[in-house]
mmCIF file of C-alpha atoms and ligand atoms in Angstrom:
data_model
loop_
_atom_site.group_PDB
_atom_site.id
_atom_site.type_symbol
_atom_site.label_atom_id
_atom_site.label_comp_id
_atom_site.label_asym_id
_atom_site.label_seq_id
_atom_site.Cartn_x
_atom_site.Cartn_y
_atom_site.Cartn_z
ATOM 1 C CA MET A 1 0.130 -0.165 0.199
ATOM 2 C CA ALA A 2 0.984 3.262 -0.936
ATOM 3 C CA ARG A 3 1.901 5.476 2.030
ATOM 4 C CA HIS A 4 1.968 9.597 2.398
ATOM 5 C CA ILE A 5 4.579 11.809 3.645
ATOM 6 C CA PHE A 6 2.065 14.398 4.815
ATOM 7 C CA GLN A 7 -1.631 13.816 5.902
ATOM 8 C CA GLU A 8 -3.910 14.994 2.461
ATOM 9 C CA ALA A 9 -6.732 16.418 4.336
ATOM 10 C CA ALA A 10 -9.768 18.617 2.874
ATOM 11 C CA ASP A 11 -11.221 21.473 4.672
ATOM 12 C CA ALA A 12 -15.466 21.140 5.677
ATOM 13 C CA PRO A 13 -16.822 24.521 5.887
ATOM 14 C CA ASP A 14 -16.564 24.356 9.309
ATOM 15 C CA GLY A 15 -12.580 23.791 9.492
ATOM 16 C CA ARG A 16 -13.208 19.825 9.753
ATOM 17 C CA ARG A 17 -10.189 18.212 8.203
ATOM 18 C CA ILE A 18 -10.569 15.221 6.493
ATOM 19 C CA ALA A 19 -7.434 12.966 5.953
ATOM 20 C CA ALA A 20 -8.289 9.640 4.227
ATOM 21 C CA ALA A 21 -5.061 7.815 5.866
ATOM 22 C CA ALA A 22 -6.542 8.450 9.308
ATOM 23 C CA LEU A 23 -10.003 6.994 8.180
ATOM 24 C CA ARG A 24 -8.448 4.272 6.921
ATOM 25 C CA ASN A 25 -6.693 3.132 10.399
ATOM 26 C CA ALA A 26 -9.228 4.101 13.186
ATOM 27 C CA GLY A 27 -10.875 1.435 12.993
ATOM 28 C CA PRO A 28 -7.950 -1.233 13.687
ATOM 29 C CA LEU A 29 -6.484 1.490 16.255
ATOM 30 C CA ILE A 30 -9.413 1.270 18.501
ATOM 31 C CA GLU A 31 -9.783 -2.266 18.023
ATOM 32 C CA ALA A 32 -6.286 -2.659 19.163
ATOM 33 C CA LEU A 33 -6.214 0.246 21.810
ATOM 34 C CA ARG A 34 -9.025 -1.735 23.812
ATOM 35 C CA THR A 35 -6.424 -3.976 25.200
ATOM 36 C CA ARG A 36 -3.892 -1.249 25.573
ATOM 37 C CA LEU A 37 -5.226 1.509 27.416
ATOM 38 C CA PRO A 38 -6.291 1.479 30.576
ATOM 39 C CA ALA A 39 -10.045 1.098 31.387
ATOM 40 C CA GLN A 40 -10.396 5.065 32.633
ATOM 41 C CA GLY A 41 -8.757 8.045 33.430
ATOM 42 C CA ARG A 42 -6.854 10.916 30.832
ATOM 43 C CA VAL A 43 -5.094 10.189 27.410
ATOM 44 C CA LEU A 44 -3.158 12.703 26.289
ATOM 45 C CA GLU A 45 -2.589 12.118 22.692
ATOM 46 C CA VAL A 46 0.245 14.316 20.915
ATOM 47 C CA ALA A 47 0.348 14.896 17.116
ATOM 48 C CA SER A 48 -3.081 14.399 16.885
ATOM 49 C CA GLY A 49 -3.499 15.803 13.195
ATOM 50 C CA THR A 50 -6.501 16.567 11.824
ATOM 51 C CA GLY A 51 -8.728 15.423 15.166
ATOM 52 C CA GLN A 52 -10.652 12.559 13.354
ATOM 53 C CA HIS A 53 -8.820 9.897 15.338
ATOM 54 C CA ALA A 54 -9.409 11.688 18.482
ATOM 55 C CA VAL A 55 -13.296 12.126 17.529
ATOM 56 C CA ALA A 56 -13.132 8.307 17.168
ATOM 57 C CA PHE A 57 -11.331 7.524 19.994
ATOM 58 C CA ALA A 58 -13.449 9.633 22.729
ATOM 59 C CA GLU A 59 -16.620 8.172 21.052
ATOM 60 C CA ALA A 60 -15.222 4.577 21.369
ATOM 61 C CA PHE A 61 -14.151 5.095 24.550
ATOM 62 C CA PRO A 62 -16.333 6.895 26.924
ATOM 63 C CA ALA A 63 -14.673 5.926 30.196
ATOM 64 C CA LEU A 64 -11.812 7.755 29.122
ATOM 65 C CA ASP A 65 -11.116 11.579 29.088
ATOM 66 C CA TRP A 66 -9.231 12.352 25.580
ATOM 67 C CA VAL A 67 -7.080 15.510 25.355
ATOM 68 C CA PRO A 68 -6.144 15.997 21.871
ATOM 69 C CA SER A 69 -3.233 17.971 20.869
ATOM 70 C CA ASP A 70 -0.641 18.942 18.007
ATOM 71 C CA ILE A 71 1.937 21.381 17.300
ATOM 72 C CA ASP A 72 0.220 23.083 14.309
ATOM 73 C CA PRO A 73 -2.741 25.952 14.773
ATOM 74 C CA GLY A 74 -4.068 24.594 12.341
ATOM 75 C CA GLN A 75 -4.272 21.165 13.111
ATOM 76 C CA ARG A 76 -5.647 22.638 16.474
ATOM 77 C CA GLY A 77 -8.487 24.372 14.550
ATOM 78 C CA SER A 78 -9.433 21.396 12.813
ATOM 79 C CA ILE A 79 -9.542 19.150 16.400
ATOM 80 C CA GLU A 80 -11.853 21.905 17.694
ATOM 81 C CA ALA A 81 -14.123 21.698 14.868
ATOM 82 C CA TRP A 82 -13.895 17.917 14.910
ATOM 83 C CA ARG A 83 -14.810 18.751 18.738
ATOM 84 C CA ARG A 84 -17.875 20.932 17.965
ATOM 85 C CA ALA A 85 -19.324 18.479 15.868
ATOM 86 C CA SER A 86 -18.744 15.447 18.132
ATOM 87 C CA GLY A 87 -20.072 17.237 21.250
ATOM 88 C CA ALA A 88 -18.702 14.360 23.186
ATOM 89 C CA ALA A 89 -18.626 15.074 26.728
ATOM 90 C CA ASN A 90 -14.916 13.278 27.463
ATOM 91 C CA PHE A 91 -13.731 15.226 24.447
ATOM 92 C CA ALA A 92 -11.005 18.266 25.208
ATOM 93 C CA ALA A 93 -9.713 21.372 23.782
ATOM 94 C CA PRO A 94 -6.585 20.465 22.278
ATOM 95 C CA LEU A 95 -3.473 21.348 23.706
ATOM 96 C CA ALA A 96 -0.432 23.410 22.084
ATOM 97 C CA ILE A 97 2.400 20.311 22.464
ATOM 98 C CA ASP A 98 5.649 20.525 20.727
ATOM 99 C CA ILE A 99 7.093 16.669 22.048
ATOM 100 C CA ALA A 100 10.446 18.399 21.440
ATOM 101 C CA ALA A 101 9.696 21.540 23.901
ATOM 102 C CA PRO A 102 8.705 21.568 27.430
ATOM 103 C CA TRP A 103 5.187 20.051 27.795
ATOM 104 C CA PRO A 104 2.393 22.161 29.284
ATOM 105 C CA VAL A 105 0.739 19.504 31.018
ATOM 106 C CA GLU A 106 0.778 18.957 35.094
ATOM 107 C CA THR A 107 2.958 15.951 36.303
ATOM 108 C CA GLY A 108 1.420 12.503 36.418
ATOM 109 C CA SER A 109 -1.820 13.664 35.009
ATOM 110 C CA ALA A 110 -2.416 11.564 32.671
ATOM 111 C CA GLN A 111 -2.791 7.496 32.708
ATOM 112 C CA ALA A 112 -1.934 6.884 28.609
ATOM 113 C CA VAL A 113 0.144 9.455 26.438
ATOM 114 C CA LEU A 114 -0.608 7.966 22.371
ATOM 115 C CA ALA A 115 1.416 8.968 19.560
ATOM 116 C CA VAL A 116 -0.252 8.015 16.304
ATOM 117 C CA ASN A 117 1.987 7.909 12.705
ATOM 118 C CA LEU A 118 4.191 10.401 14.401
ATOM 119 C CA LEU A 119 7.590 9.224 14.854
ATOM 120 C CA HIS A 120 8.771 8.384 11.310
ATOM 121 C CA LEU A 121 8.366 12.383 11.080
ATOM 122 C CA ILE A 122 10.524 13.365 13.703
ATOM 123 C CA PRO A 123 14.478 13.459 13.979
ATOM 124 C CA GLU A 124 15.211 10.411 16.254
ATOM 125 C CA SER A 125 16.664 12.737 18.418
ATOM 126 C CA ALA A 126 13.475 14.020 19.314
ATOM 127 C CA LEU A 127 12.503 10.430 20.694
ATOM 128 C CA ALA A 128 14.168 10.782 24.077
ATOM 129 C CA PRO A 129 12.074 14.461 25.046
ATOM 130 C CA LEU A 130 9.155 12.484 23.781
ATOM 131 C CA PHE A 131 9.463 9.672 25.969
ATOM 132 C CA GLU A 132 10.467 12.135 28.760
ATOM 133 C CA GLY A 133 7.814 14.735 28.318
ATOM 134 C CA ALA A 134 5.466 11.189 28.579
ATOM 135 C CA ARG A 135 6.904 9.924 31.607
ATOM 136 C CA ALA A 136 6.222 13.457 33.236
ATOM 137 C CA ALA A 137 2.733 13.519 32.471
ATOM 138 C CA LEU A 138 2.283 9.893 33.093
ATOM 139 C CA GLY A 139 1.835 8.087 36.796
ATOM 140 C CA ALA A 140 3.732 4.878 38.037
ATOM 141 C CA GLY A 141 2.399 2.531 35.498
ATOM 142 C CA GLY A 142 0.931 4.850 33.020
ATOM 143 C CA ARG A 143 1.341 3.696 29.712
ATOM 144 C CA ALA A 144 3.073 5.081 26.293
ATOM 145 C CA ILE A 145 1.812 3.935 23.370
ATOM 146 C CA VAL A 146 3.128 4.689 19.644
ATOM 147 C CA TYR A 147 1.850 3.523 16.240
ATOM 148 C CA GLY A 148 3.491 3.814 12.983
ATOM 149 C CA PRO A 149 6.131 2.270 10.471
ATOM 150 C CA PHE A 150 9.424 1.200 12.341
ATOM 151 C CA LEU A 151 12.064 -0.285 10.666
ATOM 152 C CA ARG A 152 12.495 -4.206 12.539
ATOM 153 C CA ALA A 153 15.617 -5.982 13.450
ATOM 154 C CA ALA A 154 15.092 -7.728 10.023
ATOM 155 C CA GLY A 155 14.761 -4.702 7.660
ATOM 156 C CA TYR A 156 12.378 -3.341 6.393
ATOM 157 C CA ALA A 157 8.864 -4.879 6.433
ATOM 158 C CA SER A 158 8.375 -4.340 2.879
ATOM 159 C CA ASP A 159 9.397 -2.996 -0.406
ATOM 160 C CA GLY A 160 6.773 -0.117 -0.073
ATOM 161 C CA ASP A 161 8.334 1.042 3.545
ATOM 162 C CA ARG A 162 12.048 0.941 2.142
ATOM 163 C CA ASP A 163 10.485 3.413 -0.494
ATOM 164 C CA PHE A 164 9.050 5.443 1.843
ATOM 165 C CA ASP A 165 11.245 6.252 4.074
ATOM 166 C CA ALA A 166 14.083 7.117 1.084
ATOM 167 C CA VAL A 167 11.215 9.451 0.377
ATOM 168 C CA LEU A 168 11.187 10.902 3.753
ATOM 169 C CA ARG A 169 15.053 11.186 4.128
ATOM 170 C CA ALA A 170 15.040 12.903 0.671
ATOM 171 C CA ARG A 171 12.591 15.842 1.828
ATOM 172 C CA ASP A 172 14.418 16.117 4.853
ATOM 173 C CA PRO A 173 17.793 13.718 6.074
ATOM 174 C CA SER A 174 16.842 14.439 9.906
ATOM 175 C CA ILE A 175 13.630 12.311 10.108
ATOM 176 C CA GLY A 176 12.430 8.778 8.255
ATOM 177 C CA TYR A 177 11.826 5.343 10.063
ATOM 178 C CA LYS A 178 13.078 4.957 13.773
ATOM 179 C CA SER A 179 14.695 1.461 14.539
ATOM 180 C CA LEU A 180 12.594 -0.829 17.126
ATOM 181 C CA GLU A 181 15.933 -0.819 19.002
ATOM 182 C CA ALA A 182 15.998 3.029 19.251
ATOM 183 C CA VAL A 183 12.505 3.247 20.312
ATOM 184 C CA SER A 184 12.990 0.537 22.804
ATOM 185 C CA GLY A 185 15.779 2.421 23.861
ATOM 186 C CA ALA A 186 14.679 5.880 24.783
ATOM 187 C CA ALA A 187 11.776 4.356 26.585
ATOM 188 C CA ALA A 188 13.504 2.514 28.457
ATOM 189 C CA SER A 189 16.017 5.463 29.213
ATOM 190 C CA ALA A 190 12.969 7.852 30.327
ATOM 191 C CA GLY A 191 11.570 4.899 32.358
ATOM 192 C CA PHE A 192 9.476 2.960 30.912
ATOM 193 C CA ASP A 193 9.291 -1.212 30.412
ATOM 194 C CA PRO A 194 8.371 -2.898 27.055
ATOM 195 C CA VAL A 195 4.769 -4.493 27.486
ATOM 196 C CA ALA A 196 3.854 -5.152 23.796
ATOM 197 C CA ILE A 197 4.233 -5.016 20.240
ATOM 198 C CA ASP A 198 1.233 -5.524 18.326
ATOM 199 C CA ALA A 199 1.296 -6.131 14.430
ATOM 200 C CA MET A 200 -1.223 -3.905 12.616
ATOM 201 C CA PRO A 201 -2.110 -3.250 8.915
ATOM 202 C CA ALA A 202 -0.657 -2.227 6.119
ATOM 203 C CA ASN A 203 3.065 -3.383 8.417
ATOM 204 C CA ASN A 204 2.601 -0.739 10.983
ATOM 205 C CA LEU A 205 3.183 -2.054 14.802
ATOM 206 C CA LEU A 206 1.216 -0.225 18.360
ATOM 207 C CA LEU A 207 4.161 -0.401 20.837
ATOM 208 C CA THR A 208 3.148 -0.538 24.369
ATOM 209 C CA PHE A 209 5.295 0.672 27.219
ATOM 210 C CA ALA A 210 4.278 1.529 31.118
ATOM 211 C CA ALA A 211 6.107 3.590 33.001
ATOM 212 C CA SER A 212 8.171 2.344 35.880
HETATM 213 C C1 SAM B 1 0.821 12.580 9.561
HETATM 214 S S1 SAM B 1 0.314 13.786 11.240
HETATM 215 C C2 SAM B 1 -0.637 12.300 12.250
HETATM 216 C C3 SAM B 1 -1.941 12.844 12.738
HETATM 217 C C4 SAM B 1 -2.497 11.525 13.241
HETATM 218 N N1 SAM B 1 -1.898 11.144 14.820
HETATM 219 C C5 SAM B 1 -2.923 10.672 12.601
HETATM 220 O O1 SAM B 1 -2.277 9.581 12.310
HETATM 221 O O2 SAM B 1 -4.181 10.908 11.605
HETATM 222 C C6 SAM B 1 1.734 13.778 12.084
HETATM 223 C C7 SAM B 1 1.596 15.263 13.038
HETATM 224 O O3 SAM B 1 2.607 15.676 14.072
HETATM 225 C C8 SAM B 1 2.606 16.820 13.704
HETATM 226 N N2 SAM B 1 3.681 17.105 14.448
HETATM 227 C C9 SAM B 1 4.988 16.837 13.629
HETATM 228 N N3 SAM B 1 5.912 17.358 14.788
HETATM 229 C C10 SAM B 1 5.328 17.573 15.804
HETATM 230 C C11 SAM B 1 6.010 17.614 17.211
HETATM 231 N N4 SAM B 1 7.287 17.936 17.001
HETATM 232 N N5 SAM B 1 5.232 18.059 18.249
HETATM 233 C C12 SAM B 1 3.992 17.605 18.074
HETATM 234 N N6 SAM B 1 3.455 17.284 16.948
HETATM 235 C C13 SAM B 1 3.807 17.479 15.520
HETATM 236 C C14 SAM B 1 1.805 17.209 13.040
HETATM 237 O O4 SAM B 1 1.896 18.570 13.213
HETATM 238 C C15 SAM B 1 0.598 16.124 12.489
HETATM 239 O O5 SAM B 1 -0.251 16.890 12.678
#
C-alpha cells in the first residue's frame, strides 16, 4: 500500500479536515487500543493531526477523558472543529504541544500518552524528549503507546516501506523510520518497561510501554 508523507486533508466548511489515512486506520487502532489503554482516566494524545482519530477514540472510549494536541495551529483548529461537531463530553479542547519542547501538562496528570504516525516524521533526537515528556505526564504504571511504521531487526517490512523511508529522508535527512531498538532504548532511558508489540494492518506496529 502506498504511504503518504503528510496528511492529504480536505477542509469541510466548518473547519474539519479529513485525511484519508486517518479514516482507514481508525477502526483497527480502536480494536488494538481496547487491550492497551487503561479502563479509565485521561489519555493525552500528541500529534493528533486533523482530530479525526481523537473524535473516533473519544466516542469509542467514553470512560476515558481524551485530550488531543498538536504542534500546528491549523491542525488544532481542525481538532476543535471535530470536537464541536462531536459534542462528546469526554473530548477536551486541543493543547499546543511540541513533543520536543517542555509539555504544558501537569506532572502525573495522565494515565496514557498516545502518538499515532508521528515517530517517522521527527528526528531521532526527538525520541528522548517524547518519552521524557510522556513519563512526566504519567504516574507509575501509566502507558506510552506509539503507532506507525518502524524498522525491524530484520530490516524494512516491505519494499513499500523502504521506498517511503527513502522519500522521507530525501525531503529531510533528519527524519525517517526509527528502529525498534532506538524507540525501545529511548523508552527505557525515560523510565518505561516494554509491554507489547502488536502487529497492525499495512505493516504498522503498535508499541506499548508502561511507566516504572
Ligand atoms: C502524519 S500526521 C499524524 C496525525 C494523526 N496522529 C493521524 O495519524 O492521523 C503528523 C502530525 O504530527 C504533528 N507534529 C509534527 N511534529 C510535531 C512535534 N514536534 N510535536 C507535536 N506534533 C508534531 C503534525 O503537525 C501532524 O499533525
